[in-house]
Amino acid sequence: MGILNTVGLVLTLAFALPVALLGVNLVVSGRTVTGIALCVVAVLMVALKQYVTTPDDVPTAAAEKTVSAVVKDEEN
């Protein structure tokens, strides 16, 4: 996982965590259907970011491959 993917995950979590917290709050207050639905939405936000390639991910992947080709690891 490169630095750009890590930053993207952090930004996704910044949006997903409030949704998940609202869902948990609704479950605790008794509105379980809405709360569980919001928790599922939060999980899907993170899962889609991690496992689905979007057109925005293509330049990021190209940049990471270019950087890894230019910068050699000392271990190799």
mmJSON file of the N, C-alpha and C atoms, coordinates in Angstrom:
{"data_MODEL":{"atom_site":{
"group_PDB":["ATOM","ATOM","ATOM","ATOM","ATOM","ATOM","ATOM","ATOM","ATOM","ATOM","ATOM","ATOM","ATOM","ATOM","ATOM","ATOM","ATOM","ATOM","ATOM","ATOM","ATOM","ATOM","ATOM","ATOM","ATOM","ATOM","ATOM","ATOM","ATOM","ATOM","ATOM","ATOM","ATOM","ATOM","ATOM","ATOM","ATOM","ATOM","ATOM","ATOM","ATOM","ATOM","ATOM","ATOM","ATOM","ATOM","ATOM","ATOM","ATOM","ATOM","ATOM","ATOM","ATOM","ATOM","ATOM","ATOM","ATOM","ATOM","ATOM","ATOM","ATOM","ATOM","ATOM","ATOM","ATOM","ATOM","ATOM","ATOM","ATOM","ATOM","ATOM","ATOM","ATOM","ATOM","ATOM","ATOM","ATOM","ATOM","ATOM","ATOM","ATOM","ATOM","ATOM","ATOM","ATOM","ATOM","ATOM","ATOM","ATOM","ATOM","ATOM","ATOM","ATOM","ATOM","ATOM","ATOM","ATOM","ATOM","ATOM","ATOM","ATOM","ATOM","ATOM","ATOM","ATOM","ATOM","ATOM","ATOM","ATOM","ATOM","ATOM","ATOM","ATOM","ATOM","ATOM","ATOM","ATOM","ATOM","ATOM","ATOM","ATOM","ATOM","ATOM","ATOM","ATOM","ATOM","ATOM","ATOM","ATOM","ATOM","ATOM","ATOM","ATOM","ATOM","ATOM","ATOM","ATOM","ATOM","ATOM","ATOM","ATOM","ATOM","ATOM","ATOM","ATOM","ATOM","ATOM","ATOM","ATOM","ATOM","ATOM","ATOM","ATOM","ATOM","ATOM","ATOM","ATOM","ATOM","ATOM","ATOM","ATOM","ATOM","ATOM","ATOM","ATOM","ATOM","ATOM","ATOM","ATOM","ATOM","ATOM","ATOM","ATOM","ATOM","ATOM","ATOM","ATOM","ATOM","ATOM","ATOM","ATOM","ATOM","ATOM","ATOM","ATOM","ATOM","ATOM","ATOM","ATOM","ATOM","ATOM","ATOM","ATOM","ATOM","ATOM","ATOM","ATOM","ATOM","ATOM","ATOM","ATOM","ATOM","ATOM","ATOM","ATOM","ATOM","ATOM","ATOM","ATOM","ATOM","ATOM","ATOM","ATOM","ATOM","ATOM","ATOM","ATOM","ATOM","ATOM","ATOM","ATOM","ATOM","ATOM","ATOM","ATOM","ATOM","ATOM","ATOM"],
"id":[1,2,3,4,5,6,7,8,9,10,11,12,13,14,15,16,17,18,19,20,21,22,23,24,25,26,27,28,29,30,31,32,33,34,35,36,37,38,39,40,41,42,43,44,45,46,47,48,49,50,51,52,53,54,55,56,57,58,59,60,61,62,63,64,65,66,67,68,69,70,71,72,73,74,75,76,77,78,79,80,81,82,83,84,85,86,87,88,89,90,91,92,93,94,95,96,97,98,99,100,101,102,103,104,105,106,107,108,109,110,111,112,113,114,115,116,117,118,119,120,121,122,123,124,125,126,127,128,129,130,131,132,133,134,135,136,137,138,139,140,141,142,143,144,145,146,147,148,149,150,151,152,153,154,155,156,157,158,159,160,161,162,163,164,165,166,167,168,169,170,171,172,173,174,175,176,177,178,179,180,181,182,183,184,185,186,187,188,189,190,191,192,193,194,195,196,197,198,199,200,201,202,203,204,205,206,207,208,209,210,211,212,213,214,215,216,217,218,219,220,221,222,223,224,225,226,227,228],
"type_symbol":["N","C","C","N","C","C","N","C","C","N","C","C","N","C","C","N","C","C","N","C","C","N","C","C","N","C","C","N","C","C","N","C","C","N","C","C","N","C","C","N","C","C","N","C","C","N","C","C","N","C","C","N","C","C","N","C","C","N","C","C","N","C","C","N","C","C","N","C","C","N","C","C","N","C","C","N","C","C","N","C","C","N","C","C","N","C","C","N","C","C","N","C","C","N","C","C","N","C","C","N","C","C","N","C","C","N","C","C","N","C","C","N","C","C","N","C","C","N","C","C","N","C","C","N","C","C","N","C","C","N","C","C","N","C","C","N","C","C","N","C","C","N","C","C","N","C","C","N","C","C","N","C","C","N","C","C","N","C","C","N","C","C","N","C","C","N","C","C","N","C","C","N","C","C","N","C","C","N","C","C","N","C","C","N","C","C","N","C","C","N","C","C","N","C","C","N","C","C","N","C","C","N","C","C","N","C","C","N","C","C","N","C","C","N","C","C","N","C","C","N","C","C","N","C","C","N","C","C"],
"label_atom_id":["N","CA","C","N","CA","C","N","CA","C","N","CA","C","N","CA","C","N","CA","C","N","CA","C","N","CA","C","N","CA","C","N","CA","C","N","CA","C","N","CA","C","N","CA","C","N","CA","C","N","CA","C","N","CA","C","N","CA","C","N","CA","C","N","CA","C","N","CA","C","N","CA","C","N","CA","C","N","CA","C","N","CA","C","N","CA","C","N","CA","C","N","CA","C","N","CA","C","N","CA","C","N","CA","C","N","CA","C","N","CA","C","N","CA","C","N","CA","C","N","CA","C","N","CA","C","N","CA","C","N","CA","C","N","CA","C","N","CA","C","N","CA","C","N","CA","C","N","CA","C","N","CA","C","N","CA","C","N","CA","C","N","CA","C","N","CA","C","N","CA","C","N","CA","C","N","CA","C","N","CA","C","N","CA","C","N","CA","C","N","CA","C","N","CA","C","N","CA","C","N","CA","C","N","CA","C","N","CA","C","N","CA","C","N","CA","C","N","CA","C","N","CA","C","N","CA","C","N","CA","C","N","CA","C","N","CA","C","N","CA","C","N","CA","C","N","CA","C","N","CA","C","N","CA","C","N","CA","C","N","CA","C","N","CA","C"],
"label_alt_id":[null,null,null,null,null,null,null,null,null,null,null,null,null,null,null,null,null,null,null,null,null,null,null,null,null,null,null,null,null,null,null,null,null,null,null,null,null,null,null,null,null,null,null,null,null,null,null,null,null,null,null,null,null,null,null,null,null,null,null,null,null,null,null,null,null,null,null,null,null,null,null,null,null,null,null,null,null,null,null,null,null,null,null,null,null,null,null,null,null,null,null,null,null,null,null,null,null,null,null,null,null,null,null,null,null,null,null,null,null,null,null,null,null,null,null,null,null,null,null,null,null,null,null,null,null,null,null,null,null,null,null,null,null,null,null,null,null,null,null,null,null,null,null,null,null,null,null,null,null,null,null,null,null,null,null,null,null,null,null,null,null,null,null,null,null,null,null,null,null,null,null,null,null,null,null,null,null,null,null,null,null,null,null,null,null,null,null,null,null,null,null,null,null,null,null,null,null,null,null,null,null,null,null,null,null,null,null,null,null,null,null,null,null,null,null,null,null,null,null,null,null,null,null,null,null,null,null,null],
"label_comp_id":["MET","MET","MET","GLY","GLY","GLY","ILE","ILE","ILE","LEU","LEU","LEU","ASN","ASN","ASN","THR","THR","THR","VAL","VAL","VAL","GLY","GLY","GLY","LEU","LEU","LEU","VAL","VAL","VAL","LEU","LEU","LEU","THR","THR","THR","LEU","LEU","LEU","ALA","ALA","ALA","PHE","PHE","PHE","ALA","ALA","ALA","LEU","LEU","LEU","PRO","PRO","PRO","VAL","VAL","VAL","ALA","ALA","ALA","LEU","LEU","LEU","LEU","LEU","LEU","GLY","GLY","GLY","VAL","VAL","VAL","ASN","ASN","ASN","LEU","LEU","LEU","VAL","VAL","VAL","VAL","VAL","VAL","SER","SER","SER","GLY","GLY","GLY","ARG","ARG","ARG","THR","THR","THR","VAL","VAL","VAL","THR","THR","THR","GLY","GLY","GLY","ILE","ILE","ILE","ALA","ALA","ALA","LEU","LEU","LEU","CYS","CYS","CYS","VAL","VAL","VAL","VAL","VAL","VAL","ALA","ALA","ALA","VAL","VAL","VAL","LEU","LEU","LEU","MET","MET","MET","VAL","VAL","VAL","ALA","ALA","ALA","LEU","LEU","LEU","LYS","LYS","LYS","GLN","GLN","GLN","TYR","TYR","TYR","VAL","VAL","VAL","THR","THR","THR","THR","THR","THR","PRO","PRO","PRO","ASP","ASP","ASP","ASP","ASP","ASP","VAL","VAL","VAL","PRO","PRO","PRO","THR","THR","THR","ALA","ALA","ALA","ALA","ALA","ALA","ALA","ALA","ALA","GLU","GLU","GLU","LYS","LYS","LYS","THR","THR","THR","VAL","VAL","VAL","SER","SER","SER","ALA","ALA","ALA","VAL","VAL","VAL","VAL","VAL","VAL","LYS","LYS","LYS","ASP","ASP","ASP","GLU","GLU","GLU","GLU","GLU","GLU","ASN","ASN","ASN"],
"label_asym_id":["A","A","A","A","A","A","A","A","A","A","A","A","A","A","A","A","A","A","A","A","A","A","A","A","A","A","A","A","A","A","A","A","A","A","A","A","A","A","A","A","A","A","A","A","A","A","A","A","A","A","A","A","A","A","A","A","A","A","A","A","A","A","A","A","A","A","A","A","A","A","A","A","A","A","A","A","A","A","A","A","A","A","A","A","A","A","A","A","A","A","A","A","A","A","A","A","A","A","A","A","A","A","A","A","A","A","A","A","A","A","A","A","A","A","A","A","A","A","A","A","A","A","A","A","A","A","A","A","A","A","A","A","A","A","A","A","A","A","A","A","A","A","A","A","A","A","A","A","A","A","A","A","A","A","A","A","A","A","A","A","A","A","A","A","A","A","A","A","A","A","A","A","A","A","A","A","A","A","A","A","A","A","A","A","A","A","A","A","A","A","A","A","A","A","A","A","A","A","A","A","A","A","A","A","A","A","A","A","A","A","A","A","A","A","A","A","A","A","A","A","A","A","A","A","A","A","A","A"],
"label_entity_id":["1","1","1","1","1","1","1","1","1","1","1","1","1","1","1","1","1","1","1","1","1","1","1","1","1","1","1","1","1","1","1","1","1","1","1","1","1","1","1","1","1","1","1","1","1","1","1","1","1","1","1","1","1","1","1","1","1","1","1","1","1","1","1","1","1","1","1","1","1","1","1","1","1","1","1","1","1","1","1","1","1","1","1","1","1","1","1","1","1","1","1","1","1","1","1","1","1","1","1","1","1","1","1","1","1","1","1","1","1","1","1","1","1","1","1","1","1","1","1","1","1","1","1","1","1","1","1","1","1","1","1","1","1","1","1","1","1","1","1","1","1","1","1","1","1","1","1","1","1","1","1","1","1","1","1","1","1","1","1","1","1","1","1","1","1","1","1","1","1","1","1","1","1","1","1","1","1","1","1","1","1","1","1","1","1","1","1","1","1","1","1","1","1","1","1","1","1","1","1","1","1","1","1","1","1","1","1","1","1","1","1","1","1","1","1","1","1","1","1","1","1","1","1","1","1","1","1","1"],
"label_seq_id":[1,1,1,2,2,2,3,3,3,4,4,4,5,5,5,6,6,6,7,7,7,8,8,8,9,9,9,10,10,10,11,11,11,12,12,12,13,13,13,14,14,14,15,15,15,16,16,16,17,17,17,18,18,18,19,19,19,20,20,20,21,21,21,22,22,22,23,23,23,24,24,24,25,25,25,26,26,26,27,27,27,28,28,28,29,29,29,30,30,30,31,31,31,32,32,32,33,33,33,34,34,34,35,35,35,36,36,36,37,37,37,38,38,38,39,39,39,40,40,40,41,41,41,42,42,42,43,43,43,44,44,44,45,45,45,46,46,46,47,47,47,48,48,48,49,49,49,50,50,50,51,51,51,52,52,52,53,53,53,54,54,54,55,55,55,56,56,56,57,57,57,58,58,58,59,59,59,60,60,60,61,61,61,62,62,62,63,63,63,64,64,64,65,65,65,66,66,66,67,67,67,68,68,68,69,69,69,70,70,70,71,71,71,72,72,72,73,73,73,74,74,74,75,75,75,76,76,76],
"pdbx_PDB_ins_code":[null,null,null,null,null,null,null,null,null,null,null,null,null,null,null,null,null,null,null,null,null,null,null,null,null,null,null,null,null,null,null,null,null,null,null,null,null,null,null,null,null,null,null,null,null,null,null,null,null,null,null,null,null,null,null,null,null,null,null,null,null,null,null,null,null,null,null,null,null,null,null,null,null,null,null,null,null,null,null,null,null,null,null,null,null,null,null,null,null,null,null,null,null,null,null,null,null,null,null,null,null,null,null,null,null,null,null,null,null,null,null,null,null,null,null,null,null,null,null,null,null,null,null,null,null,null,null,null,null,null,null,null,null,null,null,null,null,null,null,null,null,null,null,null,null,null,null,null,null,null,null,null,null,null,null,null,null,null,null,null,null,null,null,null,null,null,null,null,null,null,null,null,null,null,null,null,null,null,null,null,null,null,null,null,null,null,null,null,null,null,null,null,null,null,null,null,null,null,null,null,null,null,null,null,null,null,null,null,null,null,null,null,null,null,null,null,null,null,null,null,null,null,null,null,null,null,null,null],
"Cartn_x":[0.856,0.0,0.9,0.738,1.557,1.02,1.779,1.409,0.121,-0.073,-1.288,-2.517,-2.395,-3.511,-3.819,-2.781,-2.98,-3.719,-3.339,-4.021,-5.479,-5.713,-7.075,-7.915,-7.309,-8.022,-8.349,-7.425,-7.669,-8.814,-8.838,-9.932,-11.262,-11.258,-12.483,-12.963,-12.041,-12.412,-12.94,-12.424,-12.91,-14.385,-14.834,-16.242,-17.068,-16.471,-17.22,-17.415,-16.451,-16.57,-17.75,-18.019,-19.217,-20.51,-20.569,-21.754,-21.904,-20.798,-20.843,-21.219,-20.675,-21.012,-22.476,-23.02,-24.441,-25.264,-24.825,-25.517,-25.513,-24.377,-24.285,-25.171,-25.174,-26.003,-27.485,-27.895,-29.289,-29.653,-28.728,-28.987,-29.174,-28.32,-28.406,-29.709,-30.156,-31.378,-32.647,-32.52,-33.691,-34.127,-33.566,-33.93,-32.942,-33.154,-32.158,-32.052,-33.168,-33.117,-32.299,-32.577,-31.835,-30.375,-30.134,-28.771,-27.934,-28.509,-27.777,-27.538,-28.515,-28.341,-27.195,-27.083,-25.981,-24.632,-24.596,-23.342,-22.93,-23.89,-23.59,-23.072,-23.679,-23.214,-21.772,-21.438,-20.068,-19.073,-19.44,-18.554,-18.393,-19.473,-19.393,-18.535,-18.562,-17.723,-16.246,-15.838,-14.435,-14.119,-15.025,-14.773,-14.681,-15.551,-15.5,-14.214,-13.742,-12.484,-11.318,-11.345,-10.227,-10.24,-11.429,-11.48,-11.995,-12.525,-13.04,-12.115,-11.693,-10.841,-11.72,-11.524,-12.286,-11.363,-11.916,-11.056,-10.074,-10.43,-9.511,-8.314,-8.433,-7.344,-6.27,-6.594,-5.637,-4.414,-4.578,-3.376,-2.556,-3.234,-2.529,-1.678,-2.242,-1.488,-0.317,-0.529,0.558,1.677,1.307,2.319,3.105,2.432,3.138,4.081,3.683,4.57,5.77,5.545,6.656,7.651,7.152,8.036,8.794,8.126,8.82,9.845,9.627,10.602,11.819,11.623,12.722,13.521,12.831,13.486,13.668,14.9,15.211,15.312,14.818,14.969,16.403,16.934,18.297,18.358,17.224,17.197,17.402,16.955,17.116,18.505],
"Cartn_y":[-1.172,0.0,1.232,2.068,3.253,4.409,5.471,6.65,7.281,7.259,7.85,7.033,5.717,4.874,5.076,5.273,5.507,6.817,7.851,9.142,9.015,8.276,8.058,7.3,6.309,5.564,6.449,7.306,8.212,9.166,9.671,10.57,9.827,8.596,7.802,7.544,7.222,6.999,8.272,9.425,10.698,10.902,10.372,10.481,9.313,8.133,6.944,6.861,7.323,7.204,7.983,9.218,9.89,9.167,8.577,7.814,6.595,5.903,4.727,5.109,6.197,6.631,7.019,7.657,7.978,6.695,5.715,4.432,3.745,3.733,3.122,3.88,5.196,6.011,5.698,5.515,5.195,3.797,2.842,1.491,1.53,2.283,2.366,3.044,4.026,4.74,3.996,2.865,2.058,2.018,2.843,2.826,1.922,0.622,-0.349,-0.449,-0.367,-0.545,0.566,1.791,2.927,2.896,2.542,2.485,1.424,0.251,-0.824,-0.459,0.183,0.6,1.599,2.536,3.498,2.831,1.849,1.114,0.347,-0.235,-0.948,0.02,1.203,2.211,2.608,2.786,3.156,2.067,0.81,-0.298,-0.359,-0.154,-0.169,0.968,2.123,3.242,2.849,2.201,1.805,0.634,-0.322,-1.493,-1.112,-0.231,0.189,0.938,1.728,2.455,1.487,0.417,-0.525,-1.488,-1.934,-3.059,-2.74,-1.554,-1.195,-0.15,-0.396,0.558,1.537,2.801,3.847,4.592,5.415,6.186,7.104,7.519,8.361,7.574,6.254,5.426,5.148,5.31,4.997,5.922,7.259,8.104,7.824,7.492,7.174,5.921,4.904,3.669,3.918,4.744,5.053,5.816,6.761,7.524,6.621,5.692,4.792,3.862,3.378,2.518,3.296,4.55,5.38,5.64,5.989,6.257,4.999,3.858,2.628,2.21,2.59,2.269,3.178,4.421,5.385,5.188,4.997,4.843,3.361,2.943,1.543,1.301,0.129,-0.266,-0.698,-0.334,-0.749,-2.229,-2.82,-4.241,-5.103,-4.633,-5.424,-5.232],
"Cartn_z":[0.0,0.0,0.0,-1.009,-1.126,-0.316,-0.33,0.447,-0.082,-1.396,-1.958,-1.602,-1.575,-1.139,0.333,1.128,2.553,2.786,2.07,2.192,1.741,0.672,0.207,1.225,1.882,2.91,4.108,4.489,5.613,5.29,4.078,3.687,3.648,3.18,3.171,4.593,5.483,6.881,7.53,7.101,7.652,7.32,6.201,5.847,6.399,6.493,6.9,8.418,9.19,10.644,11.22,10.807,11.336,10.981,9.796,9.398,10.303,10.554,11.42,12.851,13.344,14.704,14.824,13.815,13.819,13.809,13.025,12.998,14.348,15.007,16.337,17.319,17.234,18.109,17.899,16.654,16.376,16.865,16.743,17.245,18.759,19.438,20.901,21.325,20.555,20.926,20.54,19.842,19.564,18.116,17.272,15.854,15.113,15.28,14.832,13.317,12.604,11.15,10.506,10.886,10.32,10.761,12.006,12.52,11.839,11.66,10.983,9.524,8.893,7.504,7.374,8.294,8.239,8.498,9.388,9.623,8.374,7.677,6.44,5.382,5.302,4.346,4.65,5.923,6.297,5.914,6.147,5.778,4.266,3.541,2.081,1.541,2.192,1.753,1.788,2.86,2.995,2.064,1.983,1.143,-0.332,-0.775,-2.173,-2.479,-1.542,-1.746,-1.875,-1.099,-1.084,-2.263,-2.697,-3.618,-5.017,-5.246,-6.566,-7.187,-8.405,-9.112,-9.873,-9.598,-10.265,-11.234,-12.112,-13.014,-12.271,-11.072,-10.291,-9.782,-9.673,-9.164,-10.206,-11.471,-12.536,-12.486,-12.394,-12.289,-11.025,-9.943,-8.703,-8.882,-9.495,-9.73,-10.672,-11.685,-12.613,-11.908,-11.053,-10.313,-9.372,-8.705,-7.798,-8.549,-9.72,-10.508,-11.023,-11.401,-11.88,-10.765,-9.593,-8.459,-8.07,-8.063,-7.68,-8.733,-9.994,-11.033,-10.934,-10.546,-10.461,-9.179,-8.076,-6.771,-6.489,-6.373,-6.124,-4.618,-4.181,-2.78,-2.538,-1.39,-1.042,-0.711,-0.346,0.006,-1.222,-2.403,-3.631,-4.116],
"occupancy":[1.0,1.0,1.0,1.0,1.0,1.0,1.0,1.0,1.0,1.0,1.0,1.0,1.0,1.0,1.0,1.0,1.0,1.0,1.0,1.0,1.0,1.0,1.0,1.0,1.0,1.0,1.0,1.0,1.0,1.0,1.0,1.0,1.0,1.0,1.0,1.0,1.0,1.0,1.0,1.0,1.0,1.0,1.0,1.0,1.0,1.0,1.0,1.0,1.0,1.0,1.0,1.0,1.0,1.0,1.0,1.0,1.0,1.0,1.0,1.0,1.0,1.0,1.0,1.0,1.0,1.0,1.0,1.0,1.0,1.0,1.0,1.0,1.0,1.0,1.0,1.0,1.0,1.0,1.0,1.0,1.0,1.0,1.0,1.0,1.0,1.0,1.0,1.0,1.0,1.0,1.0,1.0,1.0,1.0,1.0,1.0,1.0,1.0,1.0,1.0,1.0,1.0,1.0,1.0,1.0,1.0,1.0,1.0,1.0,1.0,1.0,1.0,1.0,1.0,1.0,1.0,1.0,1.0,1.0,1.0,1.0,1.0,1.0,1.0,1.0,1.0,1.0,1.0,1.0,1.0,1.0,1.0,1.0,1.0,1.0,1.0,1.0,1.0,1.0,1.0,1.0,1.0,1.0,1.0,1.0,1.0,1.0,1.0,1.0,1.0,1.0,1.0,1.0,1.0,1.0,1.0,1.0,1.0,1.0,1.0,1.0,1.0,1.0,1.0,1.0,1.0,1.0,1.0,1.0,1.0,1.0,1.0,1.0,1.0,1.0,1.0,1.0,1.0,1.0,1.0,1.0,1.0,1.0,1.0,1.0,1.0,1.0,1.0,1.0,1.0,1.0,1.0,1.0,1.0,1.0,1.0,1.0,1.0,1.0,1.0,1.0,1.0,1.0,1.0,1.0,1.0,1.0,1.0,1.0,1.0,1.0,1.0,1.0,1.0,1.0,1.0,1.0,1.0,1.0,1.0,1.0,1.0,1.0,1.0,1.0,1.0,1.0,1.0],
"B_iso_or_equiv":[0.0,0.0,0.0,0.0,0.0,0.0,0.0,0.0,0.0,0.0,0.0,0.0,0.0,0.0,0.0,0.0,0.0,0.0,0.0,0.0,0.0,0.0,0.0,0.0,0.0,0.0,0.0,0.0,0.0,0.0,0.0,0.0,0.0,0.0,0.0,0.0,0.0,0.0,0.0,0.0,0.0,0.0,0.0,0.0,0.0,0.0,0.0,0.0,0.0,0.0,0.0,0.0,0.0,0.0,0.0,0.0,0.0,0.0,0.0,0.0,0.0,0.0,0.0,0.0,0.0,0.0,0.0,0.0,0.0,0.0,0.0,0.0,0.0,0.0,0.0,0.0,0.0,0.0,0.0,0.0,0.0,0.0,0.0,0.0,0.0,0.0,0.0,0.0,0.0,0.0,0.0,0.0,0.0,0.0,0.0,0.0,0.0,0.0,0.0,0.0,0.0,0.0,0.0,0.0,0.0,0.0,0.0,0.0,0.0,0.0,0.0,0.0,0.0,0.0,0.0,0.0,0.0,0.0,0.0,0.0,0.0,0.0,0.0,0.0,0.0,0.0,0.0,0.0,0.0,0.0,0.0,0.0,0.0,0.0,0.0,0.0,0.0,0.0,0.0,0.0,0.0,0.0,0.0,0.0,0.0,0.0,0.0,0.0,0.0,0.0,0.0,0.0,0.0,0.0,0.0,0.0,0.0,0.0,0.0,0.0,0.0,0.0,0.0,0.0,0.0,0.0,0.0,0.0,0.0,0.0,0.0,0.0,0.0,0.0,0.0,0.0,0.0,0.0,0.0,0.0,0.0,0.0,0.0,0.0,0.0,0.0,0.0,0.0,0.0,0.0,0.0,0.0,0.0,0.0,0.0,0.0,0.0,0.0,0.0,0.0,0.0,0.0,0.0,0.0,0.0,0.0,0.0,0.0,0.0,0.0,0.0,0.0,0.0,0.0,0.0,0.0,0.0,0.0,0.0,0.0,0.0,0.0,0.0,0.0,0.0,0.0,0.0,0.0],
"pdbx_formal_charge":[null,null,null,null,null,null,null,null,null,null,null,null,null,null,null,null,null,null,null,null,null,null,null,null,null,null,null,null,null,null,null,null,null,null,null,null,null,null,null,null,null,null,null,null,null,null,null,null,null,null,null,null,null,null,null,null,null,null,null,null,null,null,null,null,null,null,null,null,null,null,null,null,null,null,null,null,null,null,null,null,null,null,null,null,null,null,null,null,null,null,null,null,null,null,null,null,null,null,null,null,null,null,null,null,null,null,null,null,null,null,null,null,null,null,null,null,null,null,null,null,null,null,null,null,null,null,null,null,null,null,null,null,null,null,null,null,null,null,null,null,null,null,null,null,null,null,null,null,null,null,null,null,null,null,null,null,null,null,null,null,null,null,null,null,null,null,null,null,null,null,null,null,null,null,null,null,null,null,null,null,null,null,null,null,null,null,null,null,null,null,null,null,null,null,null,null,null,null,null,null,null,null,null,null,null,null,null,null,null,null,null,null,null,null,null,null,null,null,null,null,null,null,null,null,null,null,null,null],
"auth_seq_id":[1,1,1,2,2,2,3,3,3,4,4,4,5,5,5,6,6,6,7,7,7,8,8,8,9,9,9,10,10,10,11,11,11,12,12,12,13,13,13,14,14,14,15,15,15,16,16,16,17,17,17,18,18,18,19,19,19,20,20,20,21,21,21,22,22,22,23,23,23,24,24,24,25,25,25,26,26,26,27,27,27,28,28,28,29,29,29,30,30,30,31,31,31,32,32,32,33,33,33,34,34,34,35,35,35,36,36,36,37,37,37,38,38,38,39,39,39,40,40,40,41,41,41,42,42,42,43,43,43,44,44,44,45,45,45,46,46,46,47,47,47,48,48,48,49,49,49,50,50,50,51,51,51,52,52,52,53,53,53,54,54,54,55,55,55,56,56,56,57,57,57,58,58,58,59,59,59,60,60,60,61,61,61,62,62,62,63,63,63,64,64,64,65,65,65,66,66,66,67,67,67,68,68,68,69,69,69,70,70,70,71,71,71,72,72,72,73,73,73,74,74,74,75,75,75,76,76,76],
"auth_comp_id":["MET","MET","MET","GLY","GLY","GLY","ILE","ILE","ILE","LEU","LEU","LEU","ASN","ASN","ASN","THR","THR","THR","VAL","VAL","VAL","GLY","GLY","GLY","LEU","LEU","LEU","VAL","VAL","VAL","LEU","LEU","LEU","THR","THR","THR","LEU","LEU","LEU","ALA","ALA","ALA","PHE","PHE","PHE","ALA","ALA","ALA","LEU","LEU","LEU","PRO","PRO","PRO","VAL","VAL","VAL","ALA","ALA","ALA","LEU","LEU","LEU","LEU","LEU","LEU","GLY","GLY","GLY","VAL","VAL","VAL","ASN","ASN","ASN","LEU","LEU","LEU","VAL","VAL","VAL","VAL","VAL","VAL","SER","SER","SER","GLY","GLY","GLY","ARG","ARG","ARG","THR","THR","THR","VAL","VAL","VAL","THR","THR","THR","GLY","GLY","GLY","ILE","ILE","ILE","ALA","ALA","ALA","LEU","LEU","LEU","CYS","CYS","CYS","VAL","VAL","VAL","VAL","VAL","VAL","ALA","ALA","ALA","VAL","VAL","VAL","LEU","LEU","LEU","MET","MET","MET","VAL","VAL","VAL","ALA","ALA","ALA","LEU","LEU","LEU","LYS","LYS","LYS","GLN","GLN","GLN","TYR","TYR","TYR","VAL","VAL","VAL","THR","THR","THR","THR","THR","THR","PRO","PRO","PRO","ASP","ASP","ASP","ASP","ASP","ASP","VAL","VAL","VAL","PRO","PRO","PRO","THR","THR","THR","ALA","ALA","ALA","ALA","ALA","ALA","ALA","ALA","ALA","GLU","GLU","GLU","LYS","LYS","LYS","THR","THR","THR","VAL","VAL","VAL","SER","SER","SER","ALA","ALA","ALA","VAL","VAL","VAL","VAL","VAL","VAL","LYS","LYS","LYS","ASP","ASP","ASP","GLU","GLU","GLU","GLU","GLU","GLU","ASN","ASN","ASN"],
"auth_asym_id":["A","A","A","A","A","A","A","A","A","A","A","A","A","A","A","A","A","A","A","A","A","A","A","A","A","A","A","A","A","A","A","A","A","A","A","A","A","A","A","A","A","A","A","A","A","A","A","A","A","A","A","A","A","A","A","A","A","A","A","A","A","A","A","A","A","A","A","A","A","A","A","A","A","A","A","A","A","A","A","A","A","A","A","A","A","A","A","A","A","A","A","A","A","A","A","A","A","A","A","A","A","A","A","A","A","A","A","A","A","A","A","A","A","A","A","A","A","A","A","A","A","A","A","A","A","A","A","A","A","A","A","A","A","A","A","A","A","A","A","A","A","A","A","A","A","A","A","A","A","A","A","A","A","A","A","A","A","A","A","A","A","A","A","A","A","A","A","A","A","A","A","A","A","A","A","A","A","A","A","A","A","A","A","A","A","A","A","A","A","A","A","A","A","A","A","A","A","A","A","A","A","A","A","A","A","A","A","A","A","A","A","A","A","A","A","A","A","A","A","A","A","A","A","A","A","A","A","A"],
"auth_atom_id":["N","CA","C","N","CA","C","N","CA","C","N","CA","C","N","CA","C","N","CA","C","N","CA","C","N","CA","C","N","CA","C","N","CA","C","N","CA","C","N","CA","C","N","CA","C","N","CA","C","N","CA","C","N","CA","C","N","CA","C","N","CA","C","N","CA","C","N","CA","C","N","CA","C","N","CA","C","N","CA","C","N","CA","C","N","CA","C","N","CA","C","N","CA","C","N","CA","C","N","CA","C","N","CA","C","N","CA","C","N","CA","C","N","CA","C","N","CA","C","N","CA","C","N","CA","C","N","CA","C","N","CA","C","N","CA","C","N","CA","C","N","CA","C","N","CA","C","N","CA","C","N","CA","C","N","CA","C","N","CA","C","N","CA","C","N","CA","C","N","CA","C","N","CA","C","N","CA","C","N","CA","C","N","CA","C","N","CA","C","N","CA","C","N","CA","C","N","CA","C","N","CA","C","N","CA","C","N","CA","C","N","CA","C","N","CA","C","N","CA","C","N","CA","C","N","CA","C","N","CA","C","N","CA","C","N","CA","C","N","CA","C","N","CA","C","N","CA","C","N","CA","C","N","CA","C","N","CA","C","N","CA","C","N","CA","C"],
"pdbx_PDB_model_num":[1,1,1,1,1,1,1,1,1,1,1,1,1,1,1,1,1,1,1,1,1,1,1,1,1,1,1,1,1,1,1,1,1,1,1,1,1,1,1,1,1,1,1,1,1,1,1,1,1,1,1,1,1,1,1,1,1,1,1,1,1,1,1,1,1,1,1,1,1,1,1,1,1,1,1,1,1,1,1,1,1,1,1,1,1,1,1,1,1,1,1,1,1,1,1,1,1,1,1,1,1,1,1,1,1,1,1,1,1,1,1,1,1,1,1,1,1,1,1,1,1,1,1,1,1,1,1,1,1,1,1,1,1,1,1,1,1,1,1,1,1,1,1,1,1,1,1,1,1,1,1,1,1,1,1,1,1,1,1,1,1,1,1,1,1,1,1,1,1,1,1,1,1,1,1,1,1,1,1,1,1,1,1,1,1,1,1,1,1,1,1,1,1,1,1,1,1,1,1,1,1,1,1,1,1,1,1,1,1,1,1,1,1,1,1,1,1,1,1,1,1,1,1,1,1,1,1,1]
}}}
